[in-house]
């Protein structure tokens, strides 16, 4: 079959007939606020090595999927020393989509800082960007001059210089760190991380302690820099800076006590994160622990911008469970929003008219978006260079029609490796939804309706002369 060239694709999208809805009309919207040297400078920080799950003298206690921890090095005077290098990072959101972001220690987002209440911490920050930056220690009680607000608490750290922050940790809980200098640009490009302070004695120990930073980005298809000017058109929604299918699953043992610490430093959006098969309890925010009398069970926790939310639950349900933001546009990848609604439209006539101009053209979206990922997988539909399908990955029963801020919670009988996919769940017989049989329907007084014409199976089953399934 013939394929679109990338140029055809862009043309089609610009004309608004590319029903696949990639917002290529914004391809020229490159960020304009970068420093003069930042754009030409090669990445100075080496790509992250995620096989190193932590760096420091003490073992990490928190698992950051797709990320790592930094746990500090003991100095001769007893303080805990942490080193950060701020620089450009070639970051992969999901296989096929890489962008030039800004990060700490070669990672986007920066490593999860782990420390203990009462620690004296000394944090060295070396700026390898072409522009000034600072680090704000979000939620932590500290001397005003250590708070990291450029111009207010300190002069911003010039390119090439190293500043040191020092304070004593007087709380425990989940906090964050992020640039507080030109926040709009620097947070949009990824300069954020989680900061976990463990209590000296854990009153309520858990088996799995997981940290997830939520974020959103605008990367125009075909470009490779997040656009800091975006205010609502975010098209990459991430957990620990990865979009599904790039997110590592959360692997936990049956009946494990699980804690998940969510942070949100998205530019604009709150994220209601929903878990399947379980209910959790909100136990803390970045303001501190919530007294037991003030906690209630939920299946969705709203994580507002600039906040952390810590939930705990017992993973008492074996299986493969979804965990995702419940904003439906947040479980899509790289979609454009200014396109006509083609749902329910019979586009056969339009497709016939367009094909002389664009051979092989098929309007997407007639039956919703579930067609699209499969079309791309089948090779019917190319995507622009450096982009990923709007949604989906193959699952055990077909295509998982989710993207973006989505991951799988895999609850398994035996405790398993966090970092290794344990294989899909082996469902006990009789516990998977299936097609109803005429016999049981008749038994239960249910009439199996014959297919109506407008419910006819997708055109895709016959087009190009082969079946999609
Ligand atoms: Cu969301």
Short mmCIF file of C-alpha atoms and ligand atoms in Angstrom, two decimals:
data_model
loop_
_atom_site.label_atom_id
_atom_site.label_comp_id
_atom_site.label_asym_id
_atom_site.label_seq_id
_atom_site.Cartn_x
_atom_site.Cartn_y
_atom_site.Cartn_z
CA UNK A 1 0.00 0.00 0.00
CA UNK A 2 1.12 3.55 -0.45
CA UNK A 3 2.15 5.61 2.51
CA UNK A 4 1.90 9.25 3.35
CA UNK A 5 5.11 11.15 3.31
CA UNK A 6 5.58 13.21 6.42
CA UNK A 7 4.94 16.32 4.36
CA UNK A 8 1.62 14.94 3.14
CA UNK A 9 0.76 14.21 6.69
CA UNK A 10 1.43 17.73 7.85
CA UNK A 11 -0.50 19.12 4.90
CA UNK A 12 -3.46 16.88 5.62
CA UNK A 13 -3.48 17.84 9.27
CA UNK A 14 -3.20 21.50 8.50
CA UNK A 15 -6.21 21.22 6.21
CA UNK A 16 -8.12 19.69 9.07
CA UNK A 17 -8.93 16.49 7.21
CA UNK A 18 -6.31 14.39 8.92
CA UNK A 19 -8.80 12.77 11.24
CA UNK A 20 -6.01 11.20 13.22
CA UNK A 21 -5.79 14.51 14.97
CA UNK A 22 -2.12 15.19 15.44
CA UNK A 23 -1.84 18.92 16.03
CA UNK A 24 0.82 19.52 13.44
CA UNK A 25 -0.39 23.02 12.72
CA UNK A 26 1.68 24.08 15.70
CA UNK A 27 4.89 22.61 14.42
CA UNK A 28 6.45 26.04 14.12
CA UNK A 29 5.73 27.03 17.72
CA UNK A 30 9.20 26.60 19.15
CA UNK A 31 10.03 27.98 22.57
CA UNK A 32 11.30 31.52 22.42
CA UNK A 33 12.57 32.03 25.94
CA UNK A 34 15.72 29.93 25.86
CA UNK A 35 19.00 31.60 26.59
CA UNK A 36 21.21 32.24 23.57
CA UNK A 37 23.68 29.50 24.45
CA UNK A 38 21.18 26.93 25.63
CA UNK A 39 19.97 26.08 22.15
CA UNK A 40 23.38 25.52 20.61
CA UNK A 41 25.03 23.83 23.57
CA UNK A 42 25.25 20.05 23.36
CA UNK A 43 23.85 18.06 26.27
CA UNK A 44 26.45 18.31 29.00
CA UNK A 45 24.88 15.81 31.32
CA UNK A 46 25.25 12.18 30.31
CA UNK A 47 22.07 10.24 29.64
CA UNK A 48 20.72 8.68 32.78
CA UNK A 49 21.63 5.15 33.70
CA UNK A 50 18.51 3.81 35.29
CA UNK A 51 20.18 0.59 36.31
CA UNK A 52 21.61 2.76 39.09
CA UNK A 53 18.53 2.95 41.23
CA UNK A 54 20.08 5.20 43.81
CA UNK A 55 23.25 7.06 44.57
CA UNK A 56 24.51 7.72 48.07
CA UNK A 57 25.64 6.02 51.24
CA UNK A 58 22.29 4.57 52.31
CA UNK A 59 19.89 2.37 50.36
CA UNK A 60 16.83 3.90 48.79
CA UNK A 61 13.54 3.08 50.48
CA UNK A 62 11.28 4.57 47.87
CA UNK A 63 10.79 3.12 44.40
CA UNK A 64 10.49 5.72 41.67
CA UNK A 65 9.29 3.88 38.54
CA UNK A 66 11.37 4.89 35.51
CA UNK A 67 13.52 6.91 37.89
CA UNK A 68 15.94 6.65 40.77
CA UNK A 69 16.76 7.94 44.23
CA UNK A 70 19.61 10.01 45.60
CA UNK A 71 20.18 9.28 49.27
CA UNK A 72 23.08 11.52 50.26
CA UNK A 73 26.70 11.04 51.26
CA UNK A 74 27.83 11.52 54.84
CA UNK A 75 30.21 14.45 55.23
CA UNK A 76 32.93 14.56 57.91
CA UNK A 77 30.83 16.97 60.00
CA UNK A 78 27.79 14.65 59.91
CA UNK A 79 25.76 16.55 57.32
CA UNK A 80 24.27 14.66 54.36
CA UNK A 81 25.59 15.92 51.05
CA UNK A 82 23.59 15.82 47.80
CA UNK A 83 24.85 16.91 44.42
CA UNK A 84 22.70 18.19 41.58
CA UNK A 85 23.76 19.13 38.09
CA UNK A 86 21.17 21.07 36.13
CA UNK A 87 21.41 20.59 32.38
CA UNK A 88 19.88 19.55 29.12
CA UNK A 89 18.78 15.95 28.84
CA UNK A 90 17.70 13.96 25.81
CA UNK A 91 14.64 12.42 27.38
CA UNK A 92 12.43 9.62 26.05
CA UNK A 93 8.74 9.93 27.00
CA UNK A 94 7.91 6.59 25.37
CA UNK A 95 9.69 4.49 22.77
CA UNK A 96 9.72 6.62 19.61
CA UNK A 97 9.32 10.02 21.25
CA UNK A 98 12.42 11.78 22.51
CA UNK A 99 12.72 15.45 23.40
CA UNK A 100 15.35 17.86 24.62
CA UNK A 101 14.30 18.62 28.18
CA UNK A 102 15.98 20.09 31.22
CA UNK A 103 16.72 17.88 34.18
CA UNK A 104 18.81 17.17 37.24
CA UNK A 105 21.71 14.68 37.15
CA UNK A 106 20.88 13.66 33.60
CA UNK A 107 17.33 12.66 34.48
CA UNK A 108 13.85 13.97 33.84
CA UNK A 109 12.52 14.45 36.35
CA UNK A 110 15.41 14.72 38.80
CA UNK A 111 16.10 11.80 41.15
CA UNK A 112 13.87 11.38 44.19
CA UNK A 113 15.76 12.86 47.14
CA UNK A 114 15.56 10.60 50.18
CA UNK A 115 16.56 11.81 53.62
CA UNK A 116 15.49 11.36 57.23
CA UNK A 117 13.84 13.75 59.64
CA UNK A 118 16.47 15.53 61.68
CA UNK A 119 19.12 15.27 58.95
CA UNK A 120 21.30 18.24 58.30
CA UNK A 121 21.30 18.35 54.49
CA UNK A 122 23.79 20.18 52.26
CA UNK A 123 22.68 20.38 48.65
CA UNK A 124 25.16 21.45 45.97
CA UNK A 125 23.58 22.70 42.74
CA UNK A 126 25.76 23.16 39.65
CA UNK A 127 24.16 25.01 36.78
CA UNK A 128 25.13 23.67 33.35
CA UNK A 129 22.28 25.43 31.56
CA UNK A 130 22.86 28.47 29.37
CA UNK A 131 20.58 30.48 31.66
CA UNK A 132 20.35 31.14 35.39
CA UNK A 133 18.33 28.88 37.64
CA UNK A 134 17.53 28.20 41.32
CA UNK A 135 16.14 25.30 43.31
CA UNK A 136 13.15 25.73 45.61
CA UNK A 137 12.56 23.06 48.26
CA UNK A 138 8.81 22.84 48.04
CA UNK A 139 6.97 22.35 51.33
CA UNK A 140 10.07 22.16 53.51
CA UNK A 141 10.49 24.40 56.54
CA UNK A 142 13.83 26.15 56.20
CA UNK A 143 15.51 29.50 56.63
CA UNK A 144 14.10 32.06 54.20
CA UNK A 145 17.46 32.48 52.48
CA UNK A 146 17.53 28.77 51.56
CA UNK A 147 14.09 28.85 49.91
CA UNK A 148 15.41 29.24 46.38
CA UNK A 149 13.22 32.00 44.96
CA UNK A 150 15.42 33.83 42.46
CA UNK A 151 15.65 37.53 43.22
CA UNK A 152 13.77 37.20 46.51
CA UNK A 153 15.74 34.70 48.60
CA UNK A 154 18.99 34.62 46.64
CA UNK A 155 20.60 35.70 43.41
CA UNK A 156 19.84 33.15 40.68
CA UNK A 157 22.64 30.67 40.05
CA UNK A 158 24.50 31.86 36.93
CA UNK A 159 25.49 29.37 34.20
CA UNK A 160 28.60 27.44 35.20
CA UNK A 161 28.37 28.20 38.94
CA UNK A 162 27.69 25.99 41.94
CA UNK A 163 25.55 27.14 44.86
CA UNK A 164 25.06 25.31 48.14
CA UNK A 165 21.86 25.10 50.18
CA UNK A 166 21.94 23.90 53.77
CA UNK A 167 19.23 23.31 56.34
CA UNK A 168 17.93 20.80 58.89
CA UNK A 169 14.89 18.68 58.03
CA UNK A 170 12.25 19.32 60.67
CA UNK A 171 9.36 17.38 59.07
CA UNK A 172 8.70 14.04 57.48
CA UNK A 173 6.60 13.36 54.42
CA UNK A 174 6.55 13.90 50.68
CA UNK A 175 7.85 17.18 49.32
CA UNK A 176 9.24 18.38 46.01
CA UNK A 177 12.00 20.46 44.50
CA UNK A 178 11.85 22.60 41.40
CA UNK A 179 13.29 25.63 39.71
CA UNK A 180 11.92 28.89 41.08
CA UNK A 181 13.48 31.07 38.40
CA UNK A 182 11.54 31.64 35.18
CA UNK A 183 9.27 28.86 36.42
CA UNK A 184 7.13 28.93 33.31
CA UNK A 185 10.02 27.86 31.11
CA UNK A 186 12.04 25.81 33.54
CA UNK A 187 9.24 23.72 35.05
CA UNK A 188 7.71 23.21 31.60
CA UNK A 189 11.04 21.79 30.43
CA UNK A 190 11.17 19.38 33.37
CA UNK A 191 13.14 20.92 36.25
CA UNK A 192 11.27 19.18 39.05
CA UNK A 193 11.72 16.25 41.43
CA UNK A 194 10.33 14.62 44.56
CA UNK A 195 11.85 15.07 48.04
CA UNK A 196 10.95 12.36 50.53
CA UNK A 197 11.79 12.81 54.21
CA UNK A 198 11.45 9.57 56.14
CA UNK A 199 10.45 9.71 59.81
CA UNK A 200 13.13 8.63 62.26
CA UNK A 201 10.87 5.76 63.24
CA UNK A 202 8.22 4.57 60.78
CA UNK A 203 4.94 4.28 62.71
CA UNK A 204 3.09 2.66 59.82
CA UNK A 205 5.57 0.69 57.72
CA UNK A 206 4.62 -0.41 54.21
CA UNK A 207 5.89 -3.14 51.90
CA UNK A 208 6.01 -1.00 48.78
CA UNK A 209 6.72 2.71 48.86
CA UNK A 210 6.28 4.26 45.41
CA UNK A 211 6.85 7.84 44.23
CA UNK A 212 5.20 9.28 41.11
CA UNK A 213 5.55 12.81 39.76
CA UNK A 214 2.78 13.96 37.43
CA UNK A 215 3.53 16.38 34.63
CA UNK A 216 2.24 17.64 31.29
CA UNK A 217 4.06 18.90 28.21
CA UNK A 218 3.38 20.23 24.77
CA UNK A 219 5.59 18.70 22.11
CA UNK A 220 4.36 19.45 18.60
CA UNK A 221 4.62 16.37 16.38
CA UNK A 222 7.84 16.50 14.45
CA UNK A 223 9.54 18.82 16.96
CA UNK A 224 11.80 17.86 19.82
CA UNK A 225 11.44 20.55 22.47
CA UNK A 226 8.58 20.91 24.93
CA UNK A 227 6.90 24.27 24.34
CA UNK A 228 6.80 26.28 27.58
CA UNK A 229 4.18 28.65 26.14
CA UNK A 230 1.49 25.99 26.09
CA UNK A 231 -1.40 26.72 28.43
CA UNK A 232 -4.03 24.14 27.59
CA UNK A 233 -2.99 22.08 24.58
CA UNK A 234 -0.77 19.69 26.50
CA UNK A 235 -0.29 16.55 24.47
CA UNK A 236 2.17 14.55 26.60
CA UNK A 237 0.81 13.61 30.02
CA UNK A 238 3.30 11.77 32.16
CA UNK A 239 3.97 9.77 35.30
CA UNK A 240 7.63 10.19 36.22
CA UNK A 241 8.06 11.84 32.83
CA UNK A 242 6.93 8.75 30.91
CA UNK A 243 3.74 8.39 28.84
CA UNK A 244 2.02 5.02 28.43
CA UNK A 245 3.15 2.68 26.94
CA UNK A 246 6.47 4.01 28.27
CA UNK A 247 5.48 3.81 31.95
CA UNK A 248 6.93 0.97 34.01
CA UNK A 249 4.15 -1.06 35.64
CA UNK A 250 3.78 -1.01 39.42
CA UNK A 251 4.53 -4.54 40.56
CA UNK A 252 3.37 -5.43 44.07
CA UNK A 253 2.83 -8.59 46.08
CA UNK A 254 -0.58 -9.86 47.11
CA UNK A 255 -1.68 -8.20 50.38
CA UNK A 256 1.31 -5.89 50.37
CA UNK A 257 0.75 -2.62 52.16
CA UNK A 258 1.37 -0.09 49.40
CA UNK A 259 2.07 3.61 49.70
CA UNK A 260 2.02 5.84 46.63
CA UNK A 261 3.31 9.39 46.88
CA UNK A 262 2.00 11.60 44.09
CA UNK A 263 3.46 14.99 43.30
CA UNK A 264 2.11 17.37 40.68
CA UNK A 265 4.17 20.14 39.12
CA UNK A 266 2.30 20.24 35.83
CA UNK A 267 2.14 23.75 34.41
CA UNK A 268 -1.66 24.01 34.51
CA UNK A 269 -3.68 20.92 35.38
CA UNK A 270 -4.81 19.04 38.45
CA UNK A 271 -4.91 15.28 37.98
CA UNK A 272 -7.51 12.98 39.53
CA UNK A 273 -5.62 9.69 39.69
CA UNK A 274 -7.86 6.65 39.82
CA UNK A 275 -6.99 3.08 40.84
CA UNK A 276 -8.91 -0.02 39.80
CA UNK A 277 -9.82 -2.96 42.02
CA UNK A 278 -8.85 -1.22 45.26
CA UNK A 279 -9.69 1.73 47.46
CA UNK A 280 -7.00 3.80 49.07
CA UNK A 281 -6.84 6.30 51.89
CA UNK A 282 -5.29 9.73 51.64
CA UNK A 283 -2.87 9.76 54.57
CA UNK A 284 -0.79 12.89 54.00
CA UNK A 285 -0.24 16.01 51.91
CA UNK A 286 2.85 18.18 51.65
CA UNK A 287 1.39 20.03 54.63
CA UNK A 288 1.79 16.96 56.84
CA UNK A 289 0.07 13.74 57.90
CA UNK A 290 -3.74 13.65 58.07
CA UNK A 291 -5.05 12.47 61.46
CA UNK A 292 -6.80 9.07 61.20
CA UNK A 293 -10.13 10.66 62.11
CA UNK A 294 -9.89 12.85 59.01
CA UNK A 295 -9.19 10.08 56.50
CA UNK A 296 -11.73 8.37 54.27
CA UNK A 297 -11.56 5.74 51.54
CA UNK A 298 -11.47 6.79 47.90
CA UNK A 299 -10.62 5.30 44.53
CA UNK A 300 -9.56 8.61 42.99
CA UNK A 301 -7.24 11.14 44.55
CA UNK A 302 -7.11 14.67 43.17
CA UNK A 303 -3.52 15.87 43.01
CA UNK A 304 -3.63 19.64 42.54
CA UNK A 305 -0.82 21.55 40.86
CA UNK A 306 1.86 22.36 43.40
CA UNK A 307 0.83 19.63 45.83
CA UNK A 308 1.69 16.16 46.98
CA UNK A 309 -0.84 13.53 47.96
CA UNK A 310 0.16 10.31 49.73
CA UNK A 311 -2.22 7.36 49.62
CA UNK A 312 -2.00 3.93 51.22
CA UNK A 313 -3.87 0.71 50.57
CA UNK A 314 -3.59 -3.06 50.84
CA UNK A 315 -3.12 -4.72 47.45
CA UNK A 316 -5.62 -7.45 48.25
CA UNK A 317 -6.89 -8.05 44.72
CA UNK A 318 -4.75 -10.22 42.44
CA UNK A 319 -4.74 -9.19 38.81
CA UNK A 320 -3.88 -6.54 36.24
CA UNK A 321 -5.33 -3.19 37.26
CA UNK A 322 -5.29 0.18 35.58
CA UNK A 323 -4.11 3.29 37.42
CA UNK A 324 -4.54 6.53 35.53
CA UNK A 325 -5.60 10.14 35.52
CA UNK A 326 -9.35 10.23 34.99
CA UNK A 327 -9.30 13.31 32.74
CA UNK A 328 -9.95 11.51 29.47
CA UNK A 329 -7.70 13.83 27.45
CA UNK A 330 -4.90 13.02 29.88
CA UNK A 331 -4.82 9.37 28.81
CA UNK A 332 -4.04 10.25 25.18
CA UNK A 333 -0.69 10.96 23.56
CA UNK A 334 0.12 13.89 21.28
CA UNK A 335 -3.39 14.61 20.17
CA UNK A 336 -4.47 17.83 18.54
CA UNK A 337 -7.64 19.42 19.87
CA UNK A 338 -8.73 21.73 17.08
CA UNK A 339 -10.15 19.13 14.73
CA UNK A 340 -13.66 18.38 13.51
CA UNK A 341 -15.69 15.77 15.36
CA UNK A 342 -15.89 12.74 13.07
CA UNK A 343 -17.52 10.39 15.56
CA UNK A 344 -20.47 8.67 13.90
CA UNK A 345 -19.70 10.21 10.52
CA UNK A 346 -19.62 7.81 7.60
CA UNK A 347 -16.46 9.09 6.00
CA UNK A 348 -16.37 6.69 3.04
CA UNK A 349 -17.38 9.43 0.58
CA UNK A 350 -14.82 11.87 1.97
CA UNK A 351 -12.12 9.21 1.88
CA UNK A 352 -12.92 8.50 -1.79
CA UNK A 353 -12.59 12.19 -2.62
CA UNK A 354 -9.33 12.59 -0.76
CA UNK A 355 -7.58 9.47 -2.02
CA UNK A 356 -6.62 10.88 -5.42
CA UNK A 357 -4.69 13.55 -3.49
CA UNK A 358 -3.48 11.35 -0.64
CA UNK A 359 -3.36 7.71 -1.64
CA UNK A 360 -4.35 5.37 1.15
CA UNK A 361 -6.15 8.10 3.09
CA UNK A 362 -8.57 6.95 5.78
CA UNK A 363 -10.43 9.29 8.10
CA UNK A 364 -9.88 8.17 11.67
CA UNK A 365 -12.25 8.64 14.53
CA UNK A 366 -15.53 7.45 13.02
CA UNK A 367 -15.79 4.91 15.78
CA UNK A 368 -13.74 6.85 18.29
CA UNK A 369 -10.01 6.57 18.76
CA UNK A 370 -9.61 2.88 19.38
CA UNK A 371 -8.99 2.28 15.66
CA UNK A 372 -6.03 4.53 15.49
CA UNK A 373 -3.33 2.79 17.47
CA UNK A 374 -4.07 -0.44 15.67
CA UNK A 375 -3.89 1.25 12.28
CA UNK A 376 -0.45 2.53 13.19
CA UNK A 377 0.67 -0.83 14.54
CA UNK A 378 -0.50 -2.50 11.32
CA UNK A 379 1.60 -0.08 9.32
CA UNK A 380 -1.44 1.42 7.55
CA UNK A 381 -0.81 4.77 9.02
CA UNK A 382 2.61 6.30 9.52
CA UNK A 383 3.14 8.79 12.33
CA UNK A 384 5.39 11.82 11.95
CA UNK A 385 8.99 11.31 12.91
CA UNK A 386 9.63 11.46 16.64
CA UNK A 387 6.07 10.84 17.77
CA UNK A 388 4.02 8.00 19.17
CA UNK A 389 0.48 6.79 18.61
CA UNK A 390 -2.11 8.76 20.55
CA UNK A 391 -2.90 5.77 22.62
CA UNK A 392 -2.28 2.25 23.29
CA UNK A 393 -0.19 -0.81 23.47
CA UNK A 394 -0.92 -4.47 22.91
CA UNK A 395 -2.39 -6.12 26.00
CA UNK A 396 -3.20 -9.74 26.80
CA UNK A 397 -6.70 -9.44 25.25
CA UNK A 398 -6.10 -6.99 22.44
CA UNK A 399 -5.31 -3.32 22.26
CA UNK A 400 -5.19 -1.26 25.49
CA UNK A 401 -6.74 2.00 24.34
CA UNK A 402 -5.06 4.23 26.88
CA UNK A 403 -2.02 6.51 26.70
CA UNK A 404 -0.44 9.32 28.64
CA UNK A 405 -0.91 9.39 32.39
CA UNK A 406 -1.60 5.69 32.63
CA UNK A 407 0.15 2.70 34.14
CA UNK A 408 -0.69 -0.83 35.21
CA UNK A 409 -0.79 -2.02 38.81
CA UNK A 410 0.17 -5.70 38.72
CA UNK A 411 -0.74 -7.55 41.92
CA UNK A 412 0.95 -10.95 42.06
CA UNK A 413 0.91 -13.81 44.56
CA UNK A 414 4.63 -13.82 45.22
CA UNK A 415 6.60 -10.68 45.86
CA UNK A 416 8.32 -9.85 42.62
CA UNK A 417 10.97 -7.59 41.22
CA UNK A 418 9.83 -4.00 40.90
CA UNK A 419 11.68 -3.53 37.69
CA UNK A 420 10.73 -6.65 35.82
CA UNK A 421 7.45 -7.26 34.01
CA UNK A 422 6.04 -10.42 35.61
CA UNK A 423 3.87 -11.39 32.63
CA UNK A 424 0.15 -10.76 32.35
CA UNK A 425 -2.19 -12.12 35.00
CA UNK A 426 -3.35 -15.71 34.68
CA UNK A 427 -7.07 -15.35 35.42
CA UNK A 428 -8.79 -18.22 37.20
CA UNK A 429 -11.28 -20.03 34.94
CA UNK A 430 -14.65 -18.30 34.71
CA UNK A 431 -13.42 -14.87 35.87
CA UNK A 432 -12.99 -13.07 32.52
CA UNK A 433 -15.81 -11.23 30.75
CA UNK A 434 -16.78 -12.98 27.50
CA UNK A 435 -19.41 -13.15 24.77
CA UNK A 436 -22.79 -14.32 26.03
CA UNK A 437 -24.01 -17.63 24.65
CA UNK A 438 -27.54 -17.91 23.16
CA UNK A 439 -28.31 -20.66 25.70
CA UNK A 440 -27.57 -18.62 28.79
CA UNK A 441 -29.24 -15.54 27.32
CA UNK A 442 -32.40 -17.54 26.66
CA UNK A 443 -32.21 -19.04 30.14
CA UNK A 444 -32.10 -15.56 31.64
CA UNK A 445 -34.78 -14.06 29.41
CA UNK A 446 -32.30 -11.86 27.51
CA UNK A 447 -32.90 -11.45 23.77
CA UNK A 448 -29.68 -11.25 21.77
CA UNK A 449 -30.41 -8.47 19.29
CA UNK A 450 -29.28 -8.90 15.70
CA UNK A 451 -26.75 -6.25 14.55
CA UNK A 452 -28.38 -3.01 13.40
CA UNK A 453 -27.06 -1.57 10.16
CA UNK A 454 -25.40 1.39 11.89
CA UNK A 455 -23.71 -0.99 14.29
CA UNK A 456 -22.03 -2.80 11.40
CA UNK A 457 -18.49 -3.94 12.08
CA UNK A 458 -15.72 -1.48 11.28
CA UNK A 459 -14.89 -0.88 7.66
CA UNK A 460 -11.35 -1.75 8.64
CA UNK A 461 -12.20 -5.43 8.62
CA UNK A 462 -12.31 -5.37 4.84
CA UNK A 463 -10.22 -2.43 3.72
CA UNK A 464 -6.90 -3.14 2.09
CA UNK A 465 -8.19 -6.63 1.68
CA UNK A 466 -7.26 -8.02 5.07
CA UNK A 467 -8.64 -8.21 8.56
CA UNK A 468 -7.48 -6.08 11.47
CA UNK A 469 -7.85 -8.91 13.92
CU1 LIG B 1 -4.72 14.44 34.35
#
